[in-house]
Amino acid sequence: MTARIAELAAGYDQSGAFPAESLRIAHEAGLLTATIGKQYGGRGARVEESARILHRIGRGDPSVALIAAMTLNTHARQAVQPHWPEELYARLVKESFERPVLVNHARVEPELGSPARGGLPSTLARRTPDGWSLSGTKRFVTGAEGLDWFLVWATTDEPEPRVGTFLVPGGSPGIEITGRWDQLGLRASGSHDVTFRDVEIRYEHVIGIGPYGAAAEQDNRAGAALHLPLAALYLGVARAAQSFFHTFAHERVPANLGHPVARTERFRRTAGEIEVLLTAAEELVFGGAARVDAGDSSYAPEQALGARVLADRHGVRAVELAVRLLGNPGLARGNPLERHFRDIQCAPVHAPQEDISLLAIGTKALNP
């Protein structure tokens, strides 16, 4: 599966098209439904298995892995703490086993930025006789073109405003992509800007609705189930870069050397450093995920945040070392390493970013 997705990755990277075929391959392998809870007829994959799935897909194409991650996380959260309307989620599960069904949150806004830094949404949910009418613009909605459900974070227009997540079918009238994703890395992730113009949804299609206040803001400490698999995804990118680095080292035979550069001390030393960086990061990520799954109460959320910080640093550094040693060939267009180098730069961008994570970790350390 990884090899088949990897074969398509360069084309999707170049075109920026939605990676429908790669997602179909992942679905046929049972990966997009892996975290559906056993109570709903699914496998019930938990944090460690999710991390290993995204690590493998990330080796093939991290854009595909990121789109998959959002759907996997939605099912994982529902399995642990059911919060969707029962009939609606049953329908979602049934369709998900039949075809790739993609779900993602739409939270970031042009004025607000990331909710990880605090603040509340300006996207408005207005009461109508039959439900809600939703209006507003969201940014960086991964997989936007192929989403079956947008989970839109919005404020109600009630006399005492509430904040909640509104479940919007992807084919609803009034949904428009208003800003195209055109970034250095993860070019096929389709993380476009999406505008909702008076989108009508049913009254009961809202989850987590509550008072307008600090309690409605994002809890950066509560996301171990997403932080660790996300870190694993980018370590998959680094492993793909490492694989190309090894292939190059064995195949490159300079005329003045007479043997592969893999035999030189310089390449062997760098190969060792890359391996140490990635192995250590994987131990932190997969080991932490296993502790979460085991219900280890001594594993604090700050440890999950810290594992992701270090994994991101190690992944970026490992790919950087490979590119630096290869020189011009490492940055050549059409070279997988050049694409991996661009993709790995996206690792530290995901919320909560490093400074927010370190603030939480430092606060805990100073006040144990």
mmCIF file of C-alpha atoms in Angstrom:
data_model
loop_
_atom_site.group_PDB
_atom_site.id
_atom_site.type_symbol
_atom_site.label_atom_id
_atom_site.label_comp_id
_atom_site.label_asym_id
_atom_site.label_seq_id
_atom_site.Cartn_x
_atom_site.Cartn_y
_atom_site.Cartn_z
ATOM 1 C CA MET A 1 0.000 0.000 0.000
ATOM 2 C CA THR A 2 2.744 2.442 0.947
ATOM 3 C CA ALA A 3 4.546 1.781 -2.327
ATOM 4 C CA ARG A 4 1.388 2.268 -4.397
ATOM 5 C CA ILE A 5 0.610 5.566 -2.668
ATOM 6 C CA ALA A 6 4.253 6.661 -3.009
ATOM 7 C CA GLU A 7 4.101 6.085 -6.770
ATOM 8 C CA LEU A 8 1.271 8.592 -7.031
ATOM 9 C CA ALA A 9 2.719 11.130 -4.602
ATOM 10 C CA ALA A 10 4.981 13.025 -6.994
ATOM 11 C CA GLY A 11 2.155 13.613 -9.461
ATOM 12 C CA TYR A 12 -0.212 14.871 -6.796
ATOM 13 C CA ASP A 13 2.538 17.072 -5.362
ATOM 14 C CA GLN A 14 3.137 18.643 -8.767
ATOM 15 C CA SER A 15 -0.524 19.188 -9.641
ATOM 16 C CA GLY A 16 -1.889 19.936 -6.170
ATOM 17 C CA ALA A 17 -4.949 17.852 -7.113
ATOM 18 C CA PHE A 18 -7.062 16.107 -4.491
ATOM 19 C CA PRO A 19 -5.456 12.632 -3.962
ATOM 20 C CA ALA A 20 -8.639 10.634 -4.494
ATOM 21 C CA GLU A 21 -6.947 7.502 -5.839
ATOM 22 C CA SER A 22 -4.501 7.303 -2.942
ATOM 23 C CA LEU A 23 -7.316 7.693 -0.436
ATOM 24 C CA ARG A 24 -9.209 4.929 -2.219
ATOM 25 C CA ILE A 25 -6.167 2.672 -1.797
ATOM 26 C CA ALA A 26 -5.992 3.508 1.914
ATOM 27 C CA HIS A 27 -9.710 2.826 2.283
ATOM 28 C CA GLU A 28 -9.451 -0.549 0.548
ATOM 29 C CA ALA A 29 -6.730 -1.469 3.034
ATOM 30 C CA GLY A 30 -9.181 -0.715 5.861
ATOM 31 C CA LEU A 31 -7.151 2.207 7.169
ATOM 32 C CA LEU A 32 -9.706 5.030 6.978
ATOM 33 C CA THR A 33 -12.082 3.064 9.214
ATOM 34 C CA ALA A 34 -9.513 1.560 11.598
ATOM 35 C CA THR A 35 -10.483 3.739 14.578
ATOM 36 C CA ILE A 36 -14.231 3.149 14.357
ATOM 37 C CA GLY A 37 -15.156 1.777 17.769
ATOM 38 C CA LYS A 38 -15.907 -1.889 18.293
ATOM 39 C CA GLN A 39 -19.347 -0.905 19.591
ATOM 40 C CA TYR A 40 -20.053 0.393 16.070
ATOM 41 C CA GLY A 41 -18.684 -2.672 14.281
ATOM 42 C CA GLY A 42 -15.176 -1.312 13.751
ATOM 43 C CA ARG A 43 -11.682 -2.470 14.696
ATOM 44 C CA GLY A 44 -11.343 0.017 17.500
ATOM 45 C CA ALA A 45 -7.732 0.966 16.760
ATOM 46 C CA ARG A 46 -6.395 3.198 19.481
ATOM 47 C CA VAL A 47 -3.566 5.716 19.710
ATOM 48 C CA GLU A 48 -0.560 3.466 19.047
ATOM 49 C CA GLU A 49 -2.137 1.729 16.060
ATOM 50 C CA SER A 50 -3.282 5.095 14.685
ATOM 51 C CA ALA A 51 0.274 6.358 14.999
ATOM 52 C CA ARG A 52 1.663 3.346 13.140
ATOM 53 C CA ILE A 53 -0.957 3.677 10.389
ATOM 54 C CA LEU A 54 -0.124 7.342 9.828
ATOM 55 C CA HIS A 55 3.604 6.599 9.999
ATOM 56 C CA ARG A 56 3.203 4.142 7.123
ATOM 57 C CA ILE A 57 0.913 6.316 5.019
ATOM 58 C CA GLY A 58 3.202 9.278 5.737
ATOM 59 C CA ARG A 59 6.099 7.380 4.174
ATOM 60 C CA GLY A 60 4.072 7.138 0.984
ATOM 61 C CA ASP A 61 2.387 10.544 0.868
ATOM 62 C CA PRO A 62 1.967 12.783 3.932
ATOM 63 C CA SER A 63 -0.804 14.773 2.227
ATOM 64 C CA VAL A 64 -2.879 11.592 2.101
ATOM 65 C CA ALA A 65 -1.883 10.755 5.664
ATOM 66 C CA LEU A 66 -2.948 14.163 6.957
ATOM 67 C CA ILE A 67 -6.377 13.914 5.318
ATOM 68 C CA ALA A 68 -6.722 10.407 6.757
ATOM 69 C CA ALA A 69 -5.595 11.598 10.207
ATOM 70 C CA MET A 70 -8.528 13.971 10.527
ATOM 71 C CA THR A 71 -11.064 11.239 9.783
ATOM 72 C CA LEU A 72 -9.307 8.710 12.022
ATOM 73 C CA ASN A 73 -9.270 11.183 14.902
ATOM 74 C CA THR A 74 -12.992 11.884 14.512
ATOM 75 C CA HIS A 75 -13.834 8.181 14.808
ATOM 76 C CA ALA A 76 -11.361 7.705 17.667
ATOM 77 C CA ARG A 77 -12.965 10.468 19.714
ATOM 78 C CA GLN A 78 -16.450 9.065 19.081
ATOM 79 C CA ALA A 79 -15.318 5.589 20.167
ATOM 80 C CA VAL A 80 -14.034 6.885 23.510
ATOM 81 C CA GLN A 81 -16.769 9.425 24.222
ATOM 82 C CA PRO A 82 -19.861 9.241 21.983
ATOM 83 C CA HIS A 83 -21.070 12.733 21.164
ATOM 84 C CA TRP A 84 -22.562 12.591 17.648
ATOM 85 C CA PRO A 85 -26.320 12.227 17.167
ATOM 86 C CA GLU A 86 -26.788 8.458 17.263
ATOM 87 C CA GLU A 87 -28.630 8.005 13.949
ATOM 88 C CA LEU A 88 -26.302 10.329 12.097
ATOM 89 C CA TYR A 89 -23.163 8.547 13.291
ATOM 90 C CA ALA A 90 -24.677 5.145 12.426
ATOM 91 C CA ARG A 91 -25.197 6.432 8.886
ATOM 92 C CA LEU A 92 -21.653 7.786 8.772
ATOM 93 C CA VAL A 93 -20.249 4.384 9.811
ATOM 94 C CA LYS A 94 -22.333 2.460 7.289
ATOM 95 C CA GLU A 95 -21.197 4.692 4.424
ATOM 96 C CA SER A 96 -17.586 4.637 5.653
ATOM 97 C CA PHE A 97 -17.366 0.875 5.265
ATOM 98 C CA GLU A 98 -18.700 1.163 1.705
ATOM 99 C CA ARG A 99 -16.488 3.993 0.389
ATOM 100 C CA PRO A 100 -13.947 6.593 1.551
ATOM 101 C CA VAL A 101 -15.906 8.996 3.760
ATOM 102 C CA LEU A 102 -13.856 11.966 4.950
ATOM 103 C CA VAL A 103 -14.510 14.197 7.950
ATOM 104 C CA ASN A 104 -12.592 17.179 9.283
ATOM 105 C CA HIS A 105 -12.937 20.095 11.649
ATOM 106 C CA ALA A 106 -13.085 23.656 10.338
ATOM 107 C CA ARG A 107 -11.812 25.835 13.180
ATOM 108 C CA VAL A 108 -9.129 28.299 12.065
ATOM 109 C CA GLU A 109 -10.396 31.717 10.940
ATOM 110 C CA PRO A 110 -8.778 34.628 9.039
ATOM 111 C CA GLU A 111 -9.048 37.085 11.945
ATOM 112 C CA LEU A 112 -8.757 34.669 14.866
ATOM 113 C CA GLY A 113 -5.994 32.422 13.552
ATOM 114 C CA SER A 114 -5.580 29.111 15.352
ATOM 115 C CA PRO A 115 -7.858 28.433 18.353
ATOM 116 C CA ALA A 116 -4.810 26.899 20.042
ATOM 117 C CA ARG A 117 -3.803 30.455 20.977
ATOM 118 C CA GLY A 118 -7.177 31.265 22.486
ATOM 119 C CA GLY A 119 -10.196 33.155 21.270
ATOM 120 C CA LEU A 120 -13.654 32.312 20.003
ATOM 121 C CA PRO A 121 -15.091 32.020 16.501
ATOM 122 C CA SER A 122 -16.772 34.765 14.492
ATOM 123 C CA THR A 123 -18.489 32.184 12.277
ATOM 124 C CA LEU A 124 -22.175 32.569 13.144
ATOM 125 C CA ALA A 125 -24.928 29.974 13.501
ATOM 126 C CA ARG A 126 -28.314 31.695 13.194
ATOM 127 C CA ARG A 127 -31.493 29.973 14.420
ATOM 128 C CA THR A 128 -34.090 29.231 11.757
ATOM 129 C CA PRO A 129 -37.522 27.587 12.023
ATOM 130 C CA ASP A 130 -36.020 24.237 10.952
ATOM 131 C CA GLY A 131 -32.495 24.384 12.363
ATOM 132 C CA TRP A 132 -29.454 26.586 11.840
ATOM 133 C CA SER A 133 -28.095 28.836 9.107
ATOM 134 C CA LEU A 134 -24.297 28.952 9.165
ATOM 135 C CA SER A 135 -22.145 31.793 7.795
ATOM 136 C CA GLY A 136 -18.409 32.454 8.034
ATOM 137 C CA THR A 137 -14.996 31.644 6.591
ATOM 138 C CA LYS A 138 -12.546 28.999 7.790
ATOM 139 C CA ARG A 139 -8.903 28.583 6.826
ATOM 140 C CA PHE A 140 -6.653 25.569 6.250
ATOM 141 C CA VAL A 141 -9.468 23.003 6.064
ATOM 142 C CA THR A 142 -7.488 19.907 5.115
ATOM 143 C CA GLY A 143 -9.107 17.761 2.430
ATOM 144 C CA ALA A 144 -11.758 20.428 1.778
ATOM 145 C CA GLU A 145 -12.564 19.325 -1.782
ATOM 146 C CA GLY A 146 -13.320 15.745 -0.732
ATOM 147 C CA LEU A 147 -14.925 16.162 2.681
ATOM 148 C CA ASP A 148 -18.261 14.487 3.298
ATOM 149 C CA TRP A 149 -18.657 16.349 6.582
ATOM 150 C CA PHE A 150 -17.316 19.697 7.793
ATOM 151 C CA LEU A 151 -17.264 20.033 11.585
ATOM 152 C CA VAL A 152 -17.615 23.807 11.810
ATOM 153 C CA TRP A 153 -16.818 25.643 15.033
ATOM 154 C CA ALA A 154 -19.237 28.544 15.382
ATOM 155 C CA THR A 155 -21.041 30.915 17.732
ATOM 156 C CA THR A 156 -24.833 31.037 17.966
ATOM 157 C CA ASP A 157 -26.852 34.251 17.571
ATOM 158 C CA GLU A 158 -28.961 33.485 20.649
ATOM 159 C CA PRO A 159 -29.570 36.150 23.357
ATOM 160 C CA GLU A 160 -27.009 34.263 25.429
ATOM 161 C CA PRO A 161 -24.559 33.052 22.753
ATOM 162 C CA ARG A 162 -23.233 29.516 22.839
ATOM 163 C CA VAL A 163 -20.318 27.913 21.018
ATOM 164 C CA GLY A 164 -20.437 24.506 19.369
ATOM 165 C CA THR A 165 -19.397 22.327 16.460
ATOM 166 C CA PHE A 166 -21.970 22.187 13.666
ATOM 167 C CA LEU A 167 -22.108 19.084 11.460
ATOM 168 C CA VAL A 168 -22.333 20.282 7.861
ATOM 169 C CA PRO A 169 -22.729 17.835 4.926
ATOM 170 C CA GLY A 170 -20.068 18.470 2.316
ATOM 171 C CA GLY A 171 -22.517 18.805 -0.564
ATOM 172 C CA SER A 172 -24.646 21.488 1.071
ATOM 173 C CA PRO A 173 -25.583 24.589 -0.962
ATOM 174 C CA GLY A 174 -23.651 27.660 0.124
ATOM 175 C CA ILE A 175 -20.236 26.011 0.650
ATOM 176 C CA GLU A 176 -17.472 27.531 -1.472
ATOM 177 C CA ILE A 177 -13.704 27.186 -1.605
ATOM 178 C CA THR A 178 -12.582 30.815 -1.512
ATOM 179 C CA GLY A 179 -8.828 30.459 -1.047
ATOM 180 C CA ARG A 180 -6.647 27.853 -2.718
ATOM 181 C CA TRP A 181 -3.951 26.004 -0.790
ATOM 182 C CA ASP A 182 -0.596 26.870 -2.400
ATOM 183 C CA GLN A 183 2.112 26.053 0.109
ATOM 184 C CA LEU A 184 5.688 24.817 0.066
ATOM 185 C CA GLY A 185 4.807 21.363 1.411
ATOM 186 C CA LEU A 186 1.865 18.954 1.606
ATOM 187 C CA ARG A 187 0.666 20.425 -1.654
ATOM 188 C CA ALA A 188 -1.957 17.726 -2.223
ATOM 189 C CA SER A 189 -3.561 18.076 1.218
ATOM 190 C CA GLY A 190 -6.139 20.496 -0.183
ATOM 191 C CA SER A 191 -6.101 22.622 2.974
ATOM 192 C CA HIS A 192 -8.141 25.368 1.342
ATOM 193 C CA ASP A 193 -10.076 28.305 2.773
ATOM 194 C CA VAL A 194 -13.789 27.539 2.857
ATOM 195 C CA THR A 195 -16.653 30.038 3.100
ATOM 196 C CA PHE A 196 -20.088 29.050 4.373
ATOM 197 C CA ARG A 197 -22.881 31.332 3.147
ATOM 198 C CA ASP A 198 -26.211 30.749 4.891
ATOM 199 C CA VAL A 199 -25.679 26.989 4.895
ATOM 200 C CA GLU A 200 -28.792 25.297 6.271
ATOM 201 C CA ILE A 201 -28.381 22.364 8.661
ATOM 202 C CA ARG A 202 -30.720 20.476 10.964
ATOM 203 C CA TYR A 203 -31.228 21.679 14.522
ATOM 204 C CA GLU A 204 -29.841 18.516 16.147
ATOM 205 C CA HIS A 205 -26.697 18.440 13.981
ATOM 206 C CA VAL A 206 -24.510 20.162 16.561
ATOM 207 C CA ILE A 207 -22.126 18.700 19.131
ATOM 208 C CA GLY A 208 -20.280 20.031 22.147
ATOM 209 C CA ILE A 209 -22.421 23.141 22.360
ATOM 210 C CA GLY A 210 -21.907 25.160 25.506
ATOM 211 C CA PRO A 211 -21.657 28.600 27.105
ATOM 212 C CA TYR A 212 -19.800 31.380 25.365
ATOM 213 C CA GLY A 213 -16.616 31.689 27.407
ATOM 214 C CA ALA A 214 -13.199 30.303 28.218
ATOM 215 C CA ALA A 215 -14.600 26.795 28.633
ATOM 216 C CA ALA A 216 -15.327 26.735 24.905
ATOM 217 C CA GLU A 217 -11.715 27.364 23.936
ATOM 218 C CA GLN A 218 -9.316 24.672 22.748
ATOM 219 C CA ASP A 219 -7.630 22.557 25.405
ATOM 220 C CA ASN A 220 -4.085 22.021 24.132
ATOM 221 C CA ARG A 221 -3.321 19.531 26.912
ATOM 222 C CA ALA A 222 -6.142 17.176 26.007
ATOM 223 C CA GLY A 223 -4.999 16.128 22.554
ATOM 224 C CA ALA A 224 -2.644 13.191 23.114
ATOM 225 C CA ALA A 225 -4.832 11.092 20.842
ATOM 226 C CA LEU A 226 -3.953 13.443 17.976
ATOM 227 C CA HIS A 227 -0.498 14.826 18.904
ATOM 228 C CA LEU A 228 1.282 11.476 18.895
ATOM 229 C CA PRO A 229 -0.154 10.069 15.621
ATOM 230 C CA LEU A 230 0.513 13.431 13.963
ATOM 231 C CA ALA A 231 4.127 13.294 15.091
ATOM 232 C CA ALA A 232 4.354 9.737 13.727
ATOM 233 C CA LEU A 233 3.045 10.912 10.356
ATOM 234 C CA TYR A 234 5.991 13.259 9.885
ATOM 235 C CA LEU A 235 8.469 10.692 11.165
ATOM 236 C CA GLY A 236 7.179 8.605 8.252
ATOM 237 C CA VAL A 237 8.251 11.433 5.928
ATOM 238 C CA ALA A 238 11.690 11.434 7.542
ATOM 239 C CA ARG A 239 11.973 7.659 7.110
ATOM 240 C CA ALA A 240 11.130 8.032 3.420
ATOM 241 C CA ALA A 241 13.873 10.650 3.120
ATOM 242 C CA GLN A 242 16.264 8.326 4.925
ATOM 243 C CA SER A 243 15.426 5.532 2.494
ATOM 244 C CA PHE A 244 16.286 7.721 -0.487
ATOM 245 C CA PHE A 245 19.484 8.852 1.239
ATOM 246 C CA HIS A 246 20.538 5.211 1.680
ATOM 247 C CA THR A 247 19.726 4.360 -1.952
ATOM 248 C CA PHE A 248 21.738 7.337 -3.186
ATOM 249 C CA ALA A 249 24.677 6.431 -0.962
ATOM 250 C CA HIS A 250 24.829 2.880 -2.342
ATOM 251 C CA GLU A 251 24.332 3.863 -5.980
ATOM 252 C CA ARG A 252 26.568 6.958 -6.204
ATOM 253 C CA VAL A 253 30.083 5.956 -7.284
ATOM 254 C CA PRO A 254 32.271 9.029 -8.028
ATOM 255 C CA ALA A 255 34.934 8.392 -10.664
ATOM 256 C CA ASN A 256 37.702 9.605 -8.379
ATOM 257 C CA LEU A 257 36.534 7.338 -5.552
ATOM 258 C CA GLY A 258 35.886 4.058 -7.329
ATOM 259 C CA HIS A 259 33.314 2.751 -4.830
ATOM 260 C CA PRO A 260 29.906 3.828 -3.437
ATOM 261 C CA VAL A 261 29.905 6.842 -1.154
ATOM 262 C CA ALA A 262 28.116 4.643 1.399
ATOM 263 C CA ARG A 263 31.516 3.254 2.271
ATOM 264 C CA THR A 264 32.954 6.650 3.181
ATOM 265 C CA GLU A 265 33.251 7.705 6.810
ATOM 266 C CA ARG A 266 31.365 10.936 6.087
ATOM 267 C CA PHE A 267 28.247 9.158 4.823
ATOM 268 C CA ARG A 268 28.357 6.474 7.496
ATOM 269 C CA ARG A 269 28.598 9.063 10.265
ATOM 270 C CA THR A 270 25.644 11.050 8.895
ATOM 271 C CA ALA A 271 23.634 7.857 8.382
ATOM 272 C CA GLY A 272 24.268 7.039 12.034
ATOM 273 C CA GLU A 273 23.130 10.455 13.217
ATOM 274 C CA ILE A 274 19.940 10.256 11.158
ATOM 275 C CA GLU A 275 19.161 6.808 12.537
ATOM 276 C CA VAL A 276 19.701 7.929 16.134
ATOM 277 C CA LEU A 277 17.433 10.950 15.652
ATOM 278 C CA LEU A 278 14.596 8.945 14.141
ATOM 279 C CA THR A 279 14.840 5.914 16.403
ATOM 280 C CA ALA A 280 14.781 8.096 19.517
ATOM 281 C CA ALA A 281 11.789 10.049 18.231
ATOM 282 C CA GLU A 282 9.877 6.876 17.357
ATOM 283 C CA GLU A 283 10.576 5.441 20.811
ATOM 284 C CA LEU A 284 9.051 8.564 22.366
ATOM 285 C CA VAL A 285 6.032 8.645 20.084
ATOM 286 C CA PHE A 286 5.121 4.955 19.912
ATOM 287 C CA GLY A 287 6.080 4.350 23.526
ATOM 288 C CA GLY A 288 3.955 7.284 24.665
ATOM 289 C CA ALA A 289 1.050 6.083 22.533
ATOM 290 C CA ALA A 290 1.264 2.633 24.096
ATOM 291 C CA ARG A 291 1.137 4.199 27.562
ATOM 292 C CA VAL A 292 -1.954 6.219 26.622
ATOM 293 C CA ASP A 293 -3.642 3.044 25.363
ATOM 294 C CA ALA A 294 -2.721 1.211 28.561
ATOM 295 C CA GLY A 295 -4.361 3.918 30.640
ATOM 296 C CA ASP A 296 -1.082 4.797 32.358
ATOM 297 C CA SER A 297 -2.123 7.604 34.708
ATOM 298 C CA SER A 298 1.498 8.669 35.173
ATOM 299 C CA TYR A 299 1.730 9.645 31.487
ATOM 300 C CA ALA A 300 0.777 13.317 31.540
ATOM 301 C CA PRO A 301 -0.534 15.313 28.568
ATOM 302 C CA GLU A 302 2.616 17.421 28.766
ATOM 303 C CA GLN A 303 4.640 14.318 27.925
ATOM 304 C CA ALA A 304 2.645 13.815 24.741
ATOM 305 C CA LEU A 305 3.197 17.461 23.831
ATOM 306 C CA GLY A 306 6.913 17.077 24.547
ATOM 307 C CA ALA A 307 7.165 13.929 22.454
ATOM 308 C CA ARG A 308 5.696 15.787 19.508
ATOM 309 C CA VAL A 309 8.035 18.756 19.968
ATOM 310 C CA LEU A 310 11.086 16.487 19.935
ATOM 311 C CA ALA A 311 9.757 14.293 17.119
ATOM 312 C CA ASP A 312 9.201 17.352 14.928
ATOM 313 C CA ARG A 313 12.680 18.675 15.702
ATOM 314 C CA HIS A 314 14.309 15.311 15.042
ATOM 315 C CA GLY A 315 12.398 14.710 11.822
ATOM 316 C CA VAL A 316 13.239 18.124 10.386
ATOM 317 C CA ARG A 317 16.893 17.770 11.416
ATOM 318 C CA ALA A 318 17.225 14.262 9.954
ATOM 319 C CA VAL A 319 15.965 15.315 6.535
ATOM 320 C CA GLU A 320 18.077 18.449 6.641
ATOM 321 C CA LEU A 321 21.200 16.348 7.258
ATOM 322 C CA ALA A 322 20.417 14.123 4.278
ATOM 323 C CA VAL A 323 19.852 17.087 1.966
ATOM 324 C CA ARG A 324 22.983 18.858 3.151
ATOM 325 C CA LEU A 325 25.196 15.839 2.510
ATOM 326 C CA LEU A 326 23.796 15.207 -0.981
ATOM 327 C CA GLY A 327 24.166 18.852 -1.973
ATOM 328 C CA ASN A 328 22.651 19.853 -5.323
ATOM 329 C CA PRO A 329 21.188 16.390 -6.053
ATOM 330 C CA GLY A 330 19.257 16.616 -2.785
ATOM 331 C CA LEU A 331 17.463 19.781 -3.892
ATOM 332 C CA ALA A 332 16.823 18.805 -7.503
ATOM 333 C CA ARG A 333 13.193 19.079 -8.652
ATOM 334 C CA GLY A 334 11.650 15.677 -9.231
ATOM 335 C CA ASN A 335 13.923 14.156 -6.617
ATOM 336 C CA PRO A 336 11.926 12.492 -3.812
ATOM 337 C CA LEU A 337 14.291 13.955 -1.219
ATOM 338 C CA GLU A 338 13.477 17.496 -2.343
ATOM 339 C CA ARG A 339 9.759 16.748 -1.860
ATOM 340 C CA HIS A 340 10.368 15.146 1.542
ATOM 341 C CA PHE A 341 12.386 18.212 2.569
ATOM 342 C CA ARG A 342 9.462 20.479 1.674
ATOM 343 C CA ASP A 343 6.887 18.247 3.341
ATOM 344 C CA ILE A 344 8.770 17.907 6.627
ATOM 345 C CA GLN A 345 8.748 21.708 7.051
ATOM 346 C CA CYS A 346 5.003 21.413 7.744
ATOM 347 C CA ALA A 347 5.547 19.326 10.877
ATOM 348 C CA PRO A 348 6.096 22.203 13.363
ATOM 349 C CA VAL A 349 3.282 24.286 11.836
ATOM 350 C CA HIS A 350 0.418 22.231 13.273
ATOM 351 C CA ALA A 351 -1.313 23.561 16.353
ATOM 352 C CA PRO A 352 -0.375 23.691 19.091
ATOM 353 C CA GLN A 353 2.927 25.035 17.815
ATOM 354 C CA GLU A 354 6.156 24.571 19.699
ATOM 355 C CA ASP A 355 5.998 27.743 21.785
ATOM 356 C CA ILE A 356 2.490 26.929 23.041
ATOM 357 C CA SER A 357 3.515 23.350 23.852
ATOM 358 C CA LEU A 358 6.642 24.480 25.693
ATOM 359 C CA LEU A 359 4.595 26.986 27.687
ATOM 360 C CA ALA A 360 2.280 24.213 28.878
ATOM 361 C CA ILE A 361 5.219 21.900 29.605
ATOM 362 C CA GLY A 362 7.142 24.618 31.461
ATOM 363 C CA THR A 363 4.113 25.629 33.502
ATOM 364 C CA LYS A 364 3.680 22.034 34.616
ATOM 365 C CA ALA A 365 7.390 21.668 35.384
ATOM 366 C CA LEU A 366 7.436 24.799 37.544
ATOM 367 C CA ASN A 367 4.218 23.845 39.313
ATOM 368 C CA PRO A 368 4.264 20.036 39.671
#
